[in-house]
Short mmCIF file of N, CA, C and O in Angstrom, two decimals:
data_model
loop_
_atom_site.label_atom_id
_atom_site.label_comp_id
_atom_site.label_asym_id
_atom_site.label_seq_id
_atom_site.Cartn_x
_atom_site.Cartn_y
_atom_site.Cartn_z
N UNK A 129 -1.84 -2.61 -13.00
CA UNK A 129 -2.51 -1.85 -12.34
C UNK A 129 -1.25 -0.88 -12.62
O UNK A 129 -0.20 -1.03 -12.60
N UNK A 130 -1.79 0.60 -12.62
CA UNK A 130 -0.65 2.11 -12.70
C UNK A 130 -0.74 2.34 -11.21
O UNK A 130 -1.74 2.48 -10.66
N UNK A 131 0.80 2.10 -10.54
CA UNK A 131 1.04 2.92 -9.17
C UNK A 131 1.39 4.36 -9.55
O UNK A 131 2.09 4.16 -9.95
N UNK A 132 0.51 5.12 -8.43
CA UNK A 132 0.73 6.52 -8.51
C UNK A 132 1.28 6.95 -7.26
O UNK A 132 0.76 6.54 -5.98
N UNK A 133 2.20 7.57 -7.44
CA UNK A 133 2.62 8.42 -5.83
C UNK A 133 3.99 7.41 -5.21
O UNK A 133 3.87 7.15 -4.20
N UNK A 134 4.52 6.93 -5.98
CA UNK A 134 5.96 5.87 -5.58
C UNK A 134 6.75 6.48 -4.90
O UNK A 134 7.54 5.74 -3.89
N UNK A 135 7.52 7.86 -5.30
CA UNK A 135 8.65 8.49 -4.53
C UNK A 135 8.39 8.29 -2.98
O UNK A 135 9.12 7.78 -2.21
N UNK A 136 7.29 8.72 -2.45
CA UNK A 136 7.30 8.32 -0.98
C UNK A 136 7.47 6.88 -0.46
O UNK A 136 8.15 6.73 0.77
N UNK A 137 7.17 5.88 -1.20
CA UNK A 137 8.11 4.54 -0.84
C UNK A 137 9.14 4.53 -0.99
O UNK A 137 9.89 3.79 0.03
N UNK A 138 9.78 5.15 -1.91
CA UNK A 138 11.15 5.08 -1.92
C UNK A 138 11.87 6.00 -0.90
O UNK A 138 12.70 5.22 -0.38
N UNK A 139 11.22 7.18 -0.37
CA UNK A 139 11.69 7.95 1.01
C UNK A 139 11.51 7.18 1.84
O UNK A 139 12.68 6.62 2.61
N UNK A 140 10.79 6.10 1.98
CA UNK A 140 10.45 5.35 3.34
C UNK A 140 11.56 4.09 3.08
O UNK A 140 12.24 4.40 4.42
N UNK A 141 11.86 3.60 1.99
CA UNK A 141 12.52 2.77 2.37
C UNK A 141 14.03 3.02 2.63
O UNK A 141 14.99 2.75 3.14
N UNK A 142 14.31 4.21 1.88
CA UNK A 142 15.78 4.70 2.37
C UNK A 142 16.19 5.32 3.84
O UNK A 142 16.98 5.05 4.27
N UNK A 143 14.73 5.50 4.60
CA UNK A 143 15.29 5.44 5.99
C UNK A 143 14.51 4.18 6.87
O UNK A 143 15.19 3.88 7.86
N UNK A 144 14.37 3.15 6.38
CA UNK A 144 13.68 1.60 6.77
C UNK A 144 14.36 0.51 5.85
O UNK A 144 13.53 0.41 5.04
N UNK A 145 15.52 0.60 5.88
CA UNK A 145 16.05 -0.36 4.70
C UNK A 145 15.61 -1.60 4.94
O UNK A 145 15.72 -2.06 3.47
N UNK A 146 15.02 -1.94 5.97
CA UNK A 146 14.27 -3.42 6.11
C UNK A 146 13.11 -3.80 5.01
O UNK A 146 12.71 -4.47 4.98
N UNK A 147 12.61 -2.44 4.69
CA UNK A 147 11.26 -2.44 3.80
C UNK A 147 11.31 -2.48 2.56
O UNK A 147 10.73 -2.55 1.80
N UNK A 148 12.92 -1.94 2.49
CA UNK A 148 13.00 -1.96 0.21
C UNK A 148 12.40 -3.32 -0.22
O UNK A 148 11.84 -3.24 -1.10
N UNK A 149 13.12 -4.38 0.21
CA UNK A 149 12.68 -5.66 -0.59
C UNK A 149 11.63 -5.75 -0.66
O UNK A 149 10.66 -6.46 -1.61
N UNK A 150 10.44 -6.06 0.90
CA UNK A 150 9.12 -6.25 0.66
C UNK A 150 8.19 -5.18 -0.13
O UNK A 150 7.20 -5.40 -0.70
N UNK A 151 9.15 -3.76 -0.20
CA UNK A 151 8.02 -2.91 -0.68
C UNK A 151 8.21 -2.92 -2.63
O UNK A 151 7.46 -2.95 -3.43
N UNK A 152 9.37 -3.36 -3.03
CA UNK A 152 9.43 -3.26 -4.13
C UNK A 152 8.78 -4.72 -4.76
O UNK A 152 8.21 -4.60 -6.02
N UNK A 153 8.75 -5.64 -4.00
CA UNK A 153 8.20 -7.07 -4.42
C UNK A 153 6.27 -6.60 -4.26
O UNK A 153 6.04 -7.26 -5.16
N UNK A 154 6.14 -5.87 -3.16
CA UNK A 154 4.83 -5.37 -3.67
C UNK A 154 4.57 -4.73 -4.79
O UNK A 154 3.35 -4.44 -5.60
N UNK A 155 5.40 -3.53 -5.03
CA UNK A 155 5.14 -2.95 -6.12
C UNK A 155 4.83 -3.70 -7.60
O UNK A 155 4.20 -3.76 -8.57
N UNK A 156 5.89 -4.66 -7.70
CA UNK A 156 6.34 -5.34 -8.70
C UNK A 156 5.10 -6.06 -8.77
O UNK A 156 4.19 -6.36 -10.15
N UNK A 157 4.36 -7.11 -7.80
CA UNK A 157 2.79 -7.32 -7.65
C UNK A 157 1.85 -6.48 -8.13
O UNK A 157 0.88 -6.91 -9.08
N UNK A 158 1.86 -4.96 -7.67
CA UNK A 158 0.68 -4.03 -8.03
C UNK A 158 0.83 -4.14 -9.67
O UNK A 158 0.09 -3.70 -10.11
N UNK A 159 2.17 -3.82 -9.86
CA UNK A 159 2.17 -3.55 -11.39
C UNK A 159 1.56 -4.66 -12.36
O UNK A 159 0.90 -4.11 -13.50
N UNK A 160 1.83 -5.95 -11.96
CA UNK A 160 1.18 -6.86 -12.82
C UNK A 160 0.01 -7.26 -12.56
O UNK A 160 -1.05 -8.21 -13.54
N UNK A 161 -0.72 -6.88 -11.28
CA UNK A 161 -2.20 -7.24 -11.09
C UNK A 161 -3.15 -6.40 -11.85
O UNK A 161 -2.86 -5.65 -12.44
N UNK A 162 -4.15 -7.29 -11.95
CA UNK A 162 -5.46 -6.93 -12.53
C UNK A 162 -6.55 -6.74 -11.91
O UNK A 162 -7.80 -6.93 -12.00
N UNK A 163 -6.45 -6.23 -10.49
CA UNK A 163 -7.55 -6.10 -9.59
C UNK A 163 -8.61 -5.34 -10.25
O UNK A 163 -8.68 -4.43 -10.70
N UNK A 164 -9.75 -6.23 -10.06
CA UNK A 164 -10.96 -5.51 -10.78
C UNK A 164 -11.85 -5.61 -9.58
O UNK A 164 -13.08 -4.88 -9.52
N UNK A 165 -11.67 -6.14 -8.48
CA UNK A 165 -12.71 -6.07 -7.21
C UNK A 165 -11.80 -6.03 -5.83
O UNK A 165 -10.62 -6.71 -5.98
N UNK A 166 -12.39 -5.90 -4.48
CA UNK A 166 -11.43 -5.81 -3.88
C UNK A 166 -11.26 -7.82 -3.07
O UNK A 166 -10.49 -7.91 -2.46
N UNK A 167 -12.00 -8.41 -4.15
CA UNK A 167 -11.69 -9.79 -3.77
C UNK A 167 -10.70 -10.49 -4.51
O UNK A 167 -9.98 -11.30 -4.06
N UNK A 168 -10.65 -9.76 -5.51
CA UNK A 168 -9.29 -9.84 -6.13
C UNK A 168 -7.77 -9.74 -5.61
O UNK A 168 -7.32 -10.49 -5.37
N UNK A 169 -8.00 -8.53 -4.62
CA UNK A 169 -7.03 -8.10 -4.00
C UNK A 169 -6.71 -9.24 -2.87
O UNK A 169 -5.64 -9.92 -2.18
N UNK A 170 -7.56 -9.49 -2.00
CA UNK A 170 -7.91 -10.55 -1.31
C UNK A 170 -7.58 -11.69 -1.59
O UNK A 170 -6.57 -12.84 -1.02
N UNK A 171 -7.72 -12.15 -2.77
CA UNK A 171 -6.79 -13.50 -3.44
C UNK A 171 -5.12 -13.73 -3.70
O UNK A 171 -5.05 -14.56 -3.45
N UNK A 172 -5.06 -12.28 -3.92
CA UNK A 172 -3.43 -12.08 -3.82
C UNK A 172 -2.76 -11.74 -2.55
O UNK A 172 -1.59 -12.14 -2.55
N UNK A 173 -3.60 -11.12 -1.47
CA UNK A 173 -2.89 -10.67 -0.28
C UNK A 173 -3.95 -11.17 0.83
O UNK A 173 -4.87 -9.88 1.06
N UNK A 174 -4.12 -12.20 1.36
CA UNK A 174 -5.23 -12.54 2.00
C UNK A 174 -5.12 -11.64 3.43
O UNK A 174 -6.15 -11.88 4.06
N UNK A 175 -4.05 -11.21 3.68
CA UNK A 175 -4.03 -10.19 4.90
C UNK A 175 -4.13 -8.85 4.90
O UNK A 175 -4.28 -8.16 5.68
N UNK A 176 -4.72 -8.47 3.40
CA UNK A 176 -4.74 -7.12 3.43
C UNK A 176 -6.28 -7.19 3.69
O UNK A 176 -7.25 -7.49 4.25
N UNK A 177 -6.33 -5.72 4.34
CA UNK A 177 -7.63 -5.32 4.86
C UNK A 177 -8.53 -4.68 4.50
O UNK A 177 -7.75 -3.45 3.68
N UNK A 178 -9.69 -4.52 3.77
CA UNK A 178 -10.33 -3.89 2.87
C UNK A 178 -11.19 -2.80 3.59
O UNK A 178 -12.00 -3.29 4.32
N UNK A 179 -11.11 -1.60 3.35
CA UNK A 179 -11.77 -0.59 4.19
C UNK A 179 -12.60 -0.20 3.01
O UNK A 179 -12.71 -0.09 2.02
N UNK A 180 -13.58 0.88 3.68
CA UNK A 180 -14.58 2.10 2.62
C UNK A 180 -14.07 2.76 1.98
O UNK A 180 -12.07 2.87 1.86
N UNK A 181 -14.20 3.69 1.07
CA UNK A 181 -13.61 4.49 0.16
C UNK A 181 -12.80 3.64 -0.82
O UNK A 181 -11.79 4.35 -1.24
N UNK A 182 -12.84 2.61 -1.23
CA UNK A 182 -11.98 1.87 -2.05
C UNK A 182 -10.50 1.95 -1.50
O UNK A 182 -9.83 1.70 -1.97
N UNK A 183 -10.26 1.73 0.12
CA UNK A 183 -8.96 1.94 0.17
C UNK A 183 -8.73 0.21 0.99
O UNK A 183 -9.39 -0.41 1.40
N UNK A 184 -7.34 0.35 0.78
CA UNK A 184 -6.89 -1.26 0.97
C UNK A 184 -5.38 -1.18 1.94
O UNK A 184 -4.68 -0.22 1.69
N UNK A 185 -5.49 -2.07 3.40
CA UNK A 185 -4.14 -1.76 3.68
C UNK A 185 -3.22 -3.14 3.54
O UNK A 185 -4.03 -4.19 3.60
N UNK A 186 -2.44 -2.84 3.26
CA UNK A 186 -1.34 -3.96 2.94
C UNK A 186 -0.18 -4.02 4.24
O UNK A 186 0.42 -3.00 4.61
N UNK A 187 0.01 -5.39 4.80
CA UNK A 187 1.00 -5.48 5.87
C UNK A 187 2.03 -5.68 5.06
O UNK A 187 2.45 -6.26 4.62
N UNK A 188 3.20 -5.02 5.47
CA UNK A 188 4.74 -4.69 4.79
C UNK A 188 5.63 -5.65 6.00
O UNK A 188 5.69 -5.29 6.88
N UNK A 189 6.46 -6.25 5.48
CA UNK A 189 7.47 -7.13 5.85
C UNK A 189 6.72 -7.75 7.21
O UNK A 189 7.17 -7.24 8.60
N UNK A 190 5.98 -8.88 7.29
CA UNK A 190 5.50 -9.30 8.72
C UNK A 190 4.61 -8.53 9.28
O UNK A 190 4.83 -8.43 10.75
N UNK A 191 3.91 -7.13 9.15
CA UNK A 191 3.09 -6.23 10.02
C UNK A 191 4.03 -5.34 10.41
O UNK A 191 3.52 -4.45 11.25
N UNK A 192 5.46 -5.18 10.01
CA UNK A 192 6.65 -4.31 10.57
C UNK A 192 5.67 -2.77 10.13
O UNK A 192 6.13 -1.91 10.78
N UNK A 193 5.44 -2.98 8.71
CA UNK A 193 5.22 -1.54 8.36
C UNK A 193 3.83 -1.44 7.59
O UNK A 193 3.50 -2.78 7.37
N UNK A 194 3.32 -0.47 7.57
CA UNK A 194 1.86 -0.86 6.90
C UNK A 194 1.84 0.51 5.61
O UNK A 194 2.32 1.40 5.46
N UNK A 195 0.97 -0.20 4.61
CA UNK A 195 0.82 0.63 3.44
C UNK A 195 -0.80 0.82 3.11
O UNK A 195 -1.51 -0.05 3.39
N UNK A 196 -1.36 1.99 2.92
CA UNK A 196 -2.47 2.32 2.80
C UNK A 196 -2.67 2.61 1.03
O UNK A 196 -2.13 3.69 0.94
N UNK A 197 -3.42 2.14 0.63
CA UNK A 197 -3.99 2.67 -1.15
C UNK A 197 -5.03 2.89 -1.53
O UNK A 197 -5.93 2.51 -0.42
N UNK A 198 -5.39 3.72 -1.91
CA UNK A 198 -7.12 4.13 -2.77
C UNK A 198 -6.82 3.33 -4.02
O UNK A 198 -5.86 3.31 -5.03
N UNK A 199 -7.81 2.52 -4.41
CA UNK A 199 -7.84 1.63 -5.82
C UNK A 199 -9.10 2.09 -6.32
O UNK A 199 -10.23 2.22 -6.10
N UNK A 200 -8.72 2.44 -7.59
CA UNK A 200 -10.00 2.83 -8.78
C UNK A 200 -9.66 1.42 -9.67
O UNK A 200 -9.03 1.39 -10.76
N UNK A 201 -10.61 0.63 -9.45
CA UNK A 201 -10.70 -0.71 -9.98
C UNK A 201 -10.85 -0.48 -11.41
O UNK A 201 -10.12 -1.16 -12.36
N UNK A 202 -12.05 0.33 -12.00
CA UNK A 202 -12.21 0.47 -13.04
C UNK A 202 -10.84 1.12 -14.23
O UNK A 202 -11.00 0.75 -15.02
N UNK A 203 -10.43 2.11 -13.27
CA UNK A 203 -9.67 2.74 -14.37
C UNK A 203 -8.07 2.32 -14.09
O UNK A 203 -7.11 2.58 -14.82
N UNK A 204 -7.84 1.18 -13.17
CA UNK A 204 -6.62 0.30 -12.96
C UNK A 204 -5.39 1.08 -12.36
O UNK A 204 -4.35 0.92 -12.84
N UNK A 205 -6.04 1.92 -11.35
CA UNK A 205 -4.94 3.00 -10.76
C UNK A 205 -5.11 2.69 -9.13
O UNK A 205 -6.01 2.48 -8.62
N UNK A 206 -3.92 2.44 -8.74
CA UNK A 206 -3.40 2.19 -7.18
C UNK A 206 -2.89 3.13 -7.10
O UNK A 206 -1.70 3.83 -7.42
N UNK A 207 -3.53 4.38 -5.67
CA UNK A 207 -2.55 5.32 -5.39
C UNK A 207 -2.47 5.45 -3.89
O UNK A 207 -2.75 5.23 -2.95
N UNK A 208 -1.03 5.62 -3.66
CA UNK A 208 -0.52 5.50 -2.63
C UNK A 208 -1.03 6.71 -1.45
O UNK A 208 -0.93 7.71 -2.14
N UNK A 209 -1.52 6.06 -0.23
CA UNK A 209 -2.18 7.52 0.30
C UNK A 209 -0.59 7.24 1.73
O UNK A 209 -0.98 8.36 2.51
N UNK A 210 -0.59 6.25 2.42
CA UNK A 210 0.31 6.18 3.40
C UNK A 210 1.29 5.12 3.49
O UNK A 210 0.95 3.97 3.04
N UNK A 211 2.35 5.31 3.89
CA UNK A 211 3.38 4.10 4.51
C UNK A 211 4.01 4.61 5.66
O UNK A 211 4.51 5.58 5.97
N UNK A 212 4.09 3.63 6.55
CA UNK A 212 4.68 4.33 7.81
C UNK A 212 4.92 2.88 8.35
O UNK A 212 4.51 1.84 8.10
N UNK A 213 5.35 2.97 9.62
CA UNK A 213 5.65 1.94 10.63
C UNK A 213 4.52 1.53 10.96
O UNK A 213 3.43 2.20 11.25
N UNK A 214 4.14 0.18 12.02
CA UNK A 214 3.01 -0.33 12.52
C UNK A 214 2.95 0.90 13.54
O UNK A 214 1.72 1.54 13.50
N UNK A 215 3.50 1.74 14.19
CA UNK A 215 3.23 2.54 15.67
C UNK A 215 2.84 3.90 14.68
O UNK A 215 1.92 4.23 15.22
N UNK A 216 3.08 4.09 13.37
CA UNK A 216 2.73 5.09 12.76
C UNK A 216 1.10 5.33 11.95
O UNK A 216 0.84 6.12 12.16
N UNK A 217 1.31 3.98 12.07
CA UNK A 217 -0.05 3.47 11.27
C UNK A 217 -1.20 3.86 12.57
O UNK A 217 -2.31 4.28 12.31
N UNK A 218 -0.94 3.41 13.51
CA UNK A 218 -1.65 3.16 14.68
C UNK A 218 -1.97 4.94 14.67
O UNK A 218 -3.48 5.04 15.39
N UNK A 219 -1.37 6.08 14.51
CA UNK A 219 -1.66 7.25 14.80
C UNK A 219 -2.52 8.04 13.62
O UNK A 219 -2.94 8.91 13.70
N UNK A 220 -3.01 7.44 12.64
CA UNK A 220 -4.05 7.77 11.38
C UNK A 220 -4.98 7.30 11.38
O UNK A 220 -5.38 6.18 11.65
N UNK A 221 -5.85 7.55 10.77
CA UNK A 221 -7.46 7.28 10.27
C UNK A 221 -6.64 6.71 8.86
O UNK A 221 -6.94 7.26 7.96
N UNK A 222 -6.87 5.46 8.71
CA UNK A 222 -6.70 4.69 7.42
C UNK A 222 -7.76 4.96 6.15
O UNK A 222 -7.35 5.16 5.16
N UNK A 223 -9.01 5.37 6.55
CA UNK A 223 -9.85 5.51 5.90
C UNK A 223 -9.74 6.97 5.26
O UNK A 223 -10.45 7.64 4.00
N UNK A 224 -8.75 8.12 5.76
CA UNK A 224 -9.05 9.36 5.38
C UNK A 224 -7.46 9.81 5.28
O UNK A 224 -7.34 10.91 4.76
N UNK A 225 -6.81 9.40 5.76
CA UNK A 225 -4.94 9.83 5.68
C UNK A 225 -4.58 9.96 4.48
O UNK A 225 -5.12 9.55 2.94
N UNK A 226 -3.82 10.86 4.16
CA UNK A 226 -4.06 11.32 2.79
C UNK A 226 -2.14 11.67 2.88
O UNK A 226 -1.32 12.17 4.09
N UNK A 227 -1.55 11.52 1.81
CA UNK A 227 0.23 11.51 1.78
C UNK A 227 0.45 13.02 2.16
O UNK A 227 -0.15 14.00 1.43
N UNK A 228 1.23 13.35 2.62
CA UNK A 228 1.58 14.89 2.91
C UNK A 228 1.17 15.78 4.18
O UNK A 228 1.26 16.28 4.63
#
């Protein structure tokens, strides 16, 4: 998969050092993945939440942080939509949130 909008992940782990290793691991997994359906994502990440609009929420570092992405399965692209703490995640609409 091609992951788009990676700089916000780096900015996040610079502010939250505990997230760097788990986010780097997720990035490596996503780059290697060939997700063709939401079921493929769930096979790799059983605790991921599949939402409408091809969005997926990943729990990062034991659910301390949340990552929301939009996946174009056909184009094999993952677009970062949100990265934040669990408390920040609780204040957004996961199906519509955009970076910035």
